[in-house]
Amino acid sequence: MHAFRAAVEAGDFDALPALCSEDVVFRSPIAHKPYQGRDQIGVILRAVSRVFEDLTYVREIGAEDAADHALVFTAKVGDLDINGCDFLHTREDGLIDEFTVMLRPLKAVTAFAERMSVEFAKEMQAAGLSG
């Protein structure tokens, strides 16, 4: 099991930034431009942890020692079911340097985007970052 998956399943979202390189690139399903950097990933993932309910990984694609992994998940946003996939690329040292998320269906993604905008703003303020 990928360490990222293990941390998410344990509810340890604060451990996730340490699994990423300093210059990690994060591509969000709801943002036009990618985010870059470990601090941004921490903000995003803490906000996600408050928006998604019952997040469950249902499949992991990629060999244990492979550079690329796909983590397929289900979750809830309010009363809506959402499906998604976390695509992770790791460097030779094992740190994640690319992280892309895809989500469906549209109605749930729209609800996710609305809730994320509120939680992301709270996290940015708490972290003292501008966005």
Short mmCIF file of C-alpha atoms in Angstrom, two decimals:
data_model
loop_
_atom_site.label_atom_id
_atom_site.label_comp_id
_atom_site.label_asym_id
_atom_site.label_seq_id
_atom_site.Cartn_x
_atom_site.Cartn_y
_atom_site.Cartn_z
CA MET A 1 0.00 0.00 0.00
CA HIS A 2 1.31 3.44 -0.89
CA ALA A 3 2.22 5.55 2.17
CA PHE A 4 -0.11 8.32 0.97
CA ARG A 5 -3.06 5.93 1.02
CA ALA A 6 -2.11 4.63 4.45
CA ALA A 7 -2.00 8.17 5.89
CA VAL A 8 -5.36 9.13 4.35
CA GLU A 9 -7.01 5.93 5.58
CA ALA A 10 -5.62 6.62 9.06
CA GLY A 11 -7.06 10.14 8.91
CA ASP A 12 -3.56 11.58 9.30
CA PHE A 13 -3.83 14.42 6.79
CA ASP A 14 -1.12 16.39 8.62
CA ALA A 15 1.39 13.66 7.65
CA LEU A 16 0.72 14.02 3.92
CA PRO A 17 2.90 17.06 3.12
CA ALA A 18 6.00 15.22 4.38
CA LEU A 19 5.37 12.59 1.70
CA CYS A 20 5.73 15.28 -0.98
CA SER A 21 8.78 16.99 -2.44
CA GLU A 22 9.26 20.69 -1.64
CA ASP A 23 8.37 21.56 -5.25
CA VAL A 24 5.44 19.16 -5.67
CA VAL A 25 2.91 20.12 -8.34
CA PHE A 26 -0.77 19.59 -7.51
CA ARG A 27 -3.43 19.63 -10.20
CA SER A 28 -6.90 20.15 -8.78
CA PRO A 29 -10.15 19.17 -10.47
CA ILE A 30 -11.60 22.58 -9.57
CA ALA A 31 -8.70 24.99 -10.18
CA HIS A 32 -7.49 26.17 -13.57
CA LYS A 33 -3.80 26.47 -12.65
CA PRO A 34 -1.79 23.92 -10.68
CA TYR A 35 -0.63 24.61 -7.15
CA GLN A 36 3.03 24.20 -6.31
CA GLY A 37 4.83 23.46 -3.10
CA ARG A 38 4.50 21.40 0.03
CA ASP A 39 2.85 24.20 2.04
CA GLN A 40 0.06 24.55 -0.53
CA ILE A 41 -0.53 20.77 -0.52
CA GLY A 42 -0.93 20.83 3.26
CA VAL A 43 -3.52 23.61 3.06
CA ILE A 44 -5.45 21.85 0.30
CA LEU A 45 -5.46 18.43 1.94
CA ARG A 46 -6.53 19.76 5.34
CA ALA A 47 -9.45 21.50 3.63
CA VAL A 48 -10.32 18.34 1.67
CA SER A 49 -10.35 16.36 4.92
CA ARG A 50 -13.25 18.54 6.11
CA VAL A 51 -15.21 18.43 2.83
CA PHE A 52 -15.05 14.72 2.00
CA GLU A 53 -16.92 12.34 4.27
CA ASP A 54 -16.44 8.58 4.32
CA LEU A 55 -13.47 8.69 1.93
CA THR A 56 -12.61 5.10 1.04
CA TYR A 57 -9.97 3.87 -1.36
CA VAL A 58 -11.44 1.04 -3.40
CA ARG A 59 -8.50 0.23 -5.67
CA GLU A 60 -4.79 0.96 -5.95
CA ILE A 61 -3.17 0.67 -9.36
CA GLY A 62 0.62 0.48 -9.67
CA ALA A 63 3.31 -1.82 -8.38
CA GLU A 64 4.70 -1.09 -4.92
CA ASP A 65 8.04 0.06 -6.38
CA ALA A 66 6.57 1.88 -9.40
CA ALA A 67 6.88 5.64 -9.89
CA ASP A 68 3.19 6.01 -10.78
CA HIS A 69 0.18 5.11 -8.67
CA ALA A 70 -3.55 5.59 -9.11
CA LEU A 71 -5.70 5.49 -5.99
CA VAL A 72 -9.39 5.13 -6.83
CA PHE A 73 -11.78 6.35 -4.12
CA THR A 74 -15.36 7.00 -3.17
CA ALA A 75 -16.58 9.63 -0.73
CA LYS A 76 -19.55 11.80 0.13
CA VAL A 77 -19.99 15.55 -0.16
CA GLY A 78 -23.04 16.21 1.95
CA ASP A 79 -25.62 13.73 0.70
CA LEU A 80 -23.98 13.30 -2.73
CA ASP A 81 -21.75 10.38 -3.71
CA ILE A 82 -18.50 11.33 -5.41
CA ASN A 83 -15.94 9.14 -7.17
CA GLY A 84 -12.37 10.08 -7.79
CA CYS A 85 -8.82 9.09 -8.44
CA ASP A 86 -5.57 10.40 -6.99
CA PHE A 87 -2.74 10.07 -9.52
CA LEU A 88 0.63 10.18 -7.80
CA HIS A 89 4.10 10.27 -9.32
CA THR A 90 7.08 9.70 -7.04
CA ARG A 91 10.73 10.52 -7.53
CA GLU A 92 13.54 8.03 -6.97
CA ASP A 93 13.69 9.08 -3.31
CA GLY A 94 10.02 8.12 -2.90
CA LEU A 95 8.66 11.65 -2.47
CA ILE A 96 5.58 12.65 -4.46
CA ASP A 97 6.46 15.30 -7.05
CA GLU A 98 3.22 15.26 -9.06
CA PHE A 99 -0.29 14.84 -7.68
CA THR A 100 -3.40 15.06 -9.86
CA VAL A 101 -6.99 14.53 -8.72
CA MET A 102 -9.96 13.73 -10.94
CA LEU A 103 -13.57 13.69 -9.71
CA ARG A 104 -17.05 12.80 -10.99
CA PRO A 105 -20.07 13.23 -11.31
CA LEU A 106 -20.52 16.92 -12.07
CA LYS A 107 -23.25 17.61 -9.49
CA ALA A 108 -21.04 16.27 -6.68
CA VAL A 109 -17.97 18.07 -8.05
CA THR A 110 -19.90 21.34 -8.05
CA ALA A 111 -20.90 20.79 -4.41
CA PHE A 112 -17.29 19.89 -3.61
CA ALA A 113 -16.02 23.08 -5.28
CA GLU A 114 -18.46 25.25 -3.30
CA ARG A 115 -17.49 23.72 0.04
CA MET A 116 -13.77 23.68 -0.82
CA SER A 117 -13.73 27.41 -1.55
CA VAL A 118 -14.86 28.08 2.03
CA GLU A 119 -12.55 25.53 3.69
CA PHE A 120 -9.56 26.47 1.51
CA ALA A 121 -9.92 30.15 2.45
CA LYS A 122 -10.03 29.22 6.16
CA GLU A 123 -6.89 27.08 5.81
CA MET A 124 -5.01 29.73 3.83
CA GLN A 125 -5.78 32.30 6.52
CA ALA A 126 -4.78 29.92 9.32
CA ALA A 127 -1.51 29.12 7.53
CA GLY A 128 -0.79 32.81 6.88
CA LEU A 129 -0.59 32.23 3.13
CA SER A 130 -2.06 34.31 0.33
CA GLY A 131 -3.99 32.66 -2.46
#
